[in-house]
């Protein structure tokens, strides 16, 4: 299925401001045949796994390079320059299912995150999410701005990776569960609602989180769950950026 054109060749790209300083770029009707990706997820359901190398709250399935090549070409043609990037140095894509019950989330999974804490000055990191579900209650993506200086936030983020829920609550006053609102550390500044076959791109160093307001709807079934296509791009930063 990945040897034929997959993406809308004439997309309409719309801007959603993030806190007044950043922009999320939104494309509806991004895939020509989104059902084909769901069929791929169903056919490879046994290949989904929780990898352990990140804090994603559910199983993931790496997509073939043939798909990633088309995603990168779409990104380069329609969005890359808008995010202050030029040549893509590396990227990959995956399917992912948000499926972890809120009571089982770790502290690290209970706070917003960036895709990389530090980036080379000549590089930029960009992420994309494509929503492959029709029930919009499963949630889009929210963006957050720090309320405290890095000297307070970075230690909290690092601690979230090794403290248990009780210790994290005692140290920082943050309970485990899906983050859907501002807290003492972060202010919620924007939400992009989910929509069937909607693709968004944003700078990966902006704090963000899935907007999981109805965790009771989560399931690990690709046909009914919160299935997304995620892309991650490391690019050279535009000279003008």
CSV table of C-alpha atoms in Angstrom, one decimal:
chain,number,residue,atom,x,y,z
A,1,UNK,CA,0.0,0.0,0.0
A,2,UNK,CA,2.9,2.4,0.5
A,3,UNK,CA,4.1,2.4,-3.1
A,4,UNK,CA,1.2,4.6,-4.2
A,5,UNK,CA,0.5,8.3,-3.5
A,6,UNK,CA,-0.8,8.6,0.1
A,7,UNK,CA,-1.1,12.3,0.8
A,8,UNK,CA,-3.5,15.0,-0.5
A,9,UNK,CA,-1.5,16.8,-3.2
A,10,UNK,CA,-3.4,20.1,-2.8
A,11,UNK,CA,-3.8,20.6,1.0
A,12,UNK,CA,-5.1,23.6,2.7
A,13,UNK,CA,-2.7,24.6,5.5
A,14,UNK,CA,-4.1,26.7,8.3
A,15,UNK,CA,-2.4,28.4,11.2
A,16,UNK,CA,-3.4,28.0,14.8
A,17,UNK,CA,-1.5,30.4,17.2
A,18,UNK,CA,0.2,28.8,20.3
A,19,UNK,CA,0.5,31.3,23.1
A,20,UNK,CA,1.1,34.2,20.7
A,21,UNK,CA,4.6,33.3,19.8
A,22,UNK,CA,4.5,29.9,18.1
A,23,UNK,CA,2.2,28.3,15.5
A,24,UNK,CA,0.7,24.9,14.9
A,25,UNK,CA,0.0,24.2,11.2
A,26,UNK,CA,-3.2,22.2,10.6
A,27,UNK,CA,-4.2,20.2,7.5
A,28,UNK,CA,-7.6,18.6,7.2
A,29,UNK,CA,-8.2,15.7,4.7
A,30,UNK,CA,-4.5,15.0,4.7
A,31,UNK,CA,-4.5,11.4,3.6
A,32,UNK,CA,-6.1,10.2,0.3
A,33,UNK,CA,-7.1,6.9,2.0
A,34,UNK,CA,-6.9,7.1,5.8
A,35,UNK,CA,-8.8,3.8,6.1
A,36,UNK,CA,-5.7,2.1,4.6
A,37,UNK,CA,-3.6,3.1,7.6
A,38,UNK,CA,-6.3,1.7,10.0
A,39,UNK,CA,-6.3,-1.5,8.0
A,40,UNK,CA,-2.5,-1.6,8.3
A,41,UNK,CA,-2.8,-1.1,12.1
A,42,UNK,CA,-5.3,-3.9,12.4
A,43,UNK,CA,-3.3,-6.3,10.2
A,44,UNK,CA,-0.2,-5.6,12.3
A,45,UNK,CA,-1.9,-5.4,15.7
A,46,UNK,CA,0.4,-8.0,17.2
A,47,UNK,CA,3.4,-5.7,16.3
A,48,UNK,CA,2.3,-2.9,18.5
A,49,UNK,CA,4.4,-2.7,21.7
A,50,UNK,CA,5.2,-0.3,24.5
A,51,UNK,CA,8.8,0.4,23.7
A,52,UNK,CA,10.1,1.8,27.0
A,53,UNK,CA,12.4,4.4,25.3
A,54,UNK,CA,9.9,7.1,25.7
A,55,UNK,CA,6.9,8.0,27.9
A,56,UNK,CA,4.1,7.4,25.4
A,57,UNK,CA,1.1,6.0,27.3
A,58,UNK,CA,0.4,3.1,25.0
A,59,UNK,CA,1.7,0.7,22.3
A,60,UNK,CA,3.4,1.8,19.1
A,61,UNK,CA,4.1,0.4,15.7
A,62,UNK,CA,7.0,1.7,13.6
A,63,UNK,CA,6.0,2.4,10.0
A,64,UNK,CA,8.0,1.3,7.0
A,65,UNK,CA,10.5,3.7,5.5
A,66,UNK,CA,8.4,3.8,2.3
A,67,UNK,CA,5.7,5.6,4.3
A,68,UNK,CA,8.1,7.9,6.1
A,69,UNK,CA,9.5,9.0,2.7
A,70,UNK,CA,6.1,10.2,1.6
A,71,UNK,CA,5.4,11.9,4.9
A,72,UNK,CA,8.7,13.7,4.7
A,73,UNK,CA,8.1,14.8,1.1
A,74,UNK,CA,4.7,16.2,2.2
A,75,UNK,CA,6.3,18.0,5.1
A,76,UNK,CA,9.0,19.4,2.9
A,77,UNK,CA,6.6,20.6,0.2
A,78,UNK,CA,3.9,22.2,2.4
A,79,UNK,CA,5.1,22.9,5.9
A,80,UNK,CA,8.8,22.7,6.6
A,81,UNK,CA,9.7,26.4,5.7
A,82,UNK,CA,6.7,27.6,7.8
A,83,UNK,CA,8.4,26.2,10.9
A,84,UNK,CA,11.7,27.8,10.2
A,85,UNK,CA,13.3,24.6,8.9
A,86,UNK,CA,15.1,23.5,5.8
A,87,UNK,CA,16.8,20.2,5.0
A,88,UNK,CA,15.5,17.2,6.9
A,89,UNK,CA,18.5,15.3,8.4
A,90,UNK,CA,16.5,12.4,9.9
A,91,UNK,CA,13.0,11.4,10.6
A,92,UNK,CA,10.7,8.5,11.3
A,93,UNK,CA,7.0,7.7,11.7
A,94,UNK,CA,4.9,5.4,13.8
A,95,UNK,CA,1.4,4.5,14.6
A,96,UNK,CA,0.4,4.8,18.3
A,97,UNK,CA,-2.5,4.0,20.5
A,98,UNK,CA,-3.2,6.0,23.6
A,99,UNK,CA,-4.5,3.2,25.8
A,100,UNK,CA,-3.1,3.4,29.3
A,101,UNK,CA,-5.8,3.9,32.0
A,102,UNK,CA,-5.2,7.1,34.0
A,103,UNK,CA,-4.6,5.2,37.3
A,104,UNK,CA,-1.7,3.4,35.7
A,105,UNK,CA,0.1,6.4,34.4
A,106,UNK,CA,3.6,7.2,35.7
A,107,UNK,CA,4.5,10.8,36.8
A,108,UNK,CA,6.4,11.2,33.5
A,109,UNK,CA,3.2,10.3,31.6
A,110,UNK,CA,1.2,12.8,33.6
A,111,UNK,CA,2.8,16.0,32.6
A,112,UNK,CA,3.2,17.8,29.3
A,113,UNK,CA,6.5,17.2,27.5
A,114,UNK,CA,8.8,18.3,24.8
A,115,UNK,CA,10.2,15.9,22.3
A,116,UNK,CA,13.8,16.9,23.2
A,117,UNK,CA,15.0,19.0,26.1
A,118,UNK,CA,18.1,20.3,24.2
A,119,UNK,CA,18.7,20.9,20.5
A,120,UNK,CA,21.8,21.9,18.6
A,121,UNK,CA,21.7,25.6,17.8
A,122,UNK,CA,21.8,24.8,14.1
A,123,UNK,CA,18.9,22.3,14.3
A,124,UNK,CA,15.2,22.3,15.0
A,125,UNK,CA,12.9,19.4,16.0
A,126,UNK,CA,9.4,19.2,14.5
A,127,UNK,CA,6.6,16.8,15.3
A,128,UNK,CA,3.4,15.8,13.6
A,129,UNK,CA,0.2,14.0,14.6
A,130,UNK,CA,-2.5,12.7,12.3
A,131,UNK,CA,-5.7,11.7,14.0
A,132,UNK,CA,-7.1,8.3,12.7
A,133,UNK,CA,-10.3,8.1,14.7
A,134,UNK,CA,-13.8,9.6,14.2
A,135,UNK,CA,-14.8,10.0,17.8
A,136,UNK,CA,-13.5,13.5,18.6
A,137,UNK,CA,-14.0,12.9,22.3
A,138,UNK,CA,-10.8,10.9,22.2
A,139,UNK,CA,-9.0,14.2,22.1
A,140,UNK,CA,-6.7,16.3,20.1
A,141,UNK,CA,-3.4,18.0,21.3
A,142,UNK,CA,-2.9,20.8,23.8
A,143,UNK,CA,0.1,23.1,24.2
A,144,UNK,CA,1.5,24.6,27.4
A,145,UNK,CA,3.8,27.5,28.4
A,146,UNK,CA,6.1,27.3,31.5
A,147,UNK,CA,5.0,29.2,34.5
A,148,UNK,CA,8.3,28.8,36.3
A,149,UNK,CA,11.9,29.2,35.2
A,150,UNK,CA,13.9,26.3,33.7
A,151,UNK,CA,15.7,25.9,37.0
A,152,UNK,CA,12.5,24.8,38.6
A,153,UNK,CA,10.9,22.9,35.7
A,154,UNK,CA,13.9,20.8,34.4
A,155,UNK,CA,14.5,19.1,37.8
A,156,UNK,CA,10.8,18.4,38.1
A,157,UNK,CA,10.8,16.8,34.6
A,158,UNK,CA,13.9,14.7,35.5
A,159,UNK,CA,12.4,13.6,38.8
A,160,UNK,CA,9.2,12.5,37.0
A,161,UNK,CA,11.2,9.7,35.3
A,162,UNK,CA,12.2,8.0,38.5
A,163,UNK,CA,9.9,9.0,41.4
A,164,UNK,CA,6.8,7.0,42.1
A,165,UNK,CA,3.4,8.7,42.2
A,166,UNK,CA,3.3,9.3,45.9
A,167,UNK,CA,6.8,10.7,46.0
A,168,UNK,CA,6.2,12.9,43.0
A,169,UNK,CA,3.0,14.3,44.6
A,170,UNK,CA,4.8,15.0,47.8
A,171,UNK,CA,7.7,16.7,46.1
A,172,UNK,CA,5.8,18.7,43.4
A,173,UNK,CA,2.1,18.6,44.3
A,174,UNK,CA,1.2,17.0,40.9
A,175,UNK,CA,-1.1,14.0,40.8
A,176,UNK,CA,-0.8,11.3,38.2
A,177,UNK,CA,-3.4,11.2,35.4
A,178,UNK,CA,-3.8,12.7,32.0
A,179,UNK,CA,-3.0,16.4,31.9
A,180,UNK,CA,-5.8,18.5,30.5
A,181,UNK,CA,-5.5,21.8,32.5
A,182,UNK,CA,-3.0,24.4,33.7
A,183,UNK,CA,-1.1,23.7,37.0
A,184,UNK,CA,1.6,25.5,39.1
A,185,UNK,CA,4.2,24.6,36.5
A,186,UNK,CA,2.5,25.1,33.2
A,187,UNK,CA,-0.2,27.2,31.6
A,188,UNK,CA,-2.4,25.7,29.0
A,189,UNK,CA,-2.3,28.1,26.0
A,190,UNK,CA,-4.0,26.3,23.1
A,191,UNK,CA,-5.8,23.2,22.1
A,192,UNK,CA,-6.2,21.8,18.6
A,193,UNK,CA,-9.3,19.5,18.5
A,194,UNK,CA,-9.1,16.1,17.0
A,195,UNK,CA,-10.8,15.6,13.7
A,196,UNK,CA,-10.8,12.5,11.4
A,197,UNK,CA,-7.9,12.7,8.9
A,198,UNK,CA,-6.5,15.9,10.4
A,199,UNK,CA,-2.7,16.3,10.4
A,200,UNK,CA,-0.9,18.9,12.6
A,201,UNK,CA,2.7,20.0,12.6
A,202,UNK,CA,4.5,21.9,15.4
A,203,UNK,CA,7.9,22.6,16.9
A,204,UNK,CA,8.8,19.7,19.1
A,205,UNK,CA,10.3,21.9,21.8
A,206,UNK,CA,6.9,23.4,22.7
A,207,UNK,CA,5.4,21.7,25.7
A,208,UNK,CA,2.5,19.6,24.6
A,209,UNK,CA,0.2,16.7,25.6
A,210,UNK,CA,-2.6,14.7,24.3
A,211,UNK,CA,-5.9,16.2,25.4
A,212,UNK,CA,-7.4,13.1,27.0
A,213,UNK,CA,-10.5,14.5,28.7
A,214,UNK,CA,-12.4,11.2,28.4
A,215,UNK,CA,-10.0,8.4,29.3
A,216,UNK,CA,-12.9,6.0,29.9
A,217,UNK,CA,-13.1,5.8,26.0
A,218,UNK,CA,-9.6,4.6,25.5
A,219,UNK,CA,-9.0,1.2,24.1
A,220,UNK,CA,-6.2,-0.7,22.4
A,221,UNK,CA,-8.3,-1.6,19.4
A,222,UNK,CA,-7.0,0.3,16.3
A,223,UNK,CA,-10.5,0.4,14.9
A,224,UNK,CA,-12.1,2.3,17.8
A,225,UNK,CA,-9.3,3.6,19.9
A,226,UNK,CA,-7.2,6.8,19.8
A,227,UNK,CA,-5.0,5.8,16.9
A,228,UNK,CA,-2.6,8.4,15.7
A,229,UNK,CA,0.2,8.6,13.1
A,230,UNK,CA,3.2,10.4,14.6
A,231,UNK,CA,6.1,11.8,12.7
A,232,UNK,CA,9.4,13.2,14.2
A,233,UNK,CA,11.8,15.4,12.1
A,234,UNK,CA,15.2,16.7,12.9
A,235,UNK,CA,16.1,19.5,10.4
A,236,UNK,CA,18.6,22.1,9.8
A,237,UNK,CA,17.4,25.5,11.1
A,238,UNK,CA,16.6,28.1,8.4
A,239,UNK,CA,19.2,30.9,8.4
A,240,UNK,CA,16.3,33.4,8.7
A,241,UNK,CA,14.7,31.5,11.6
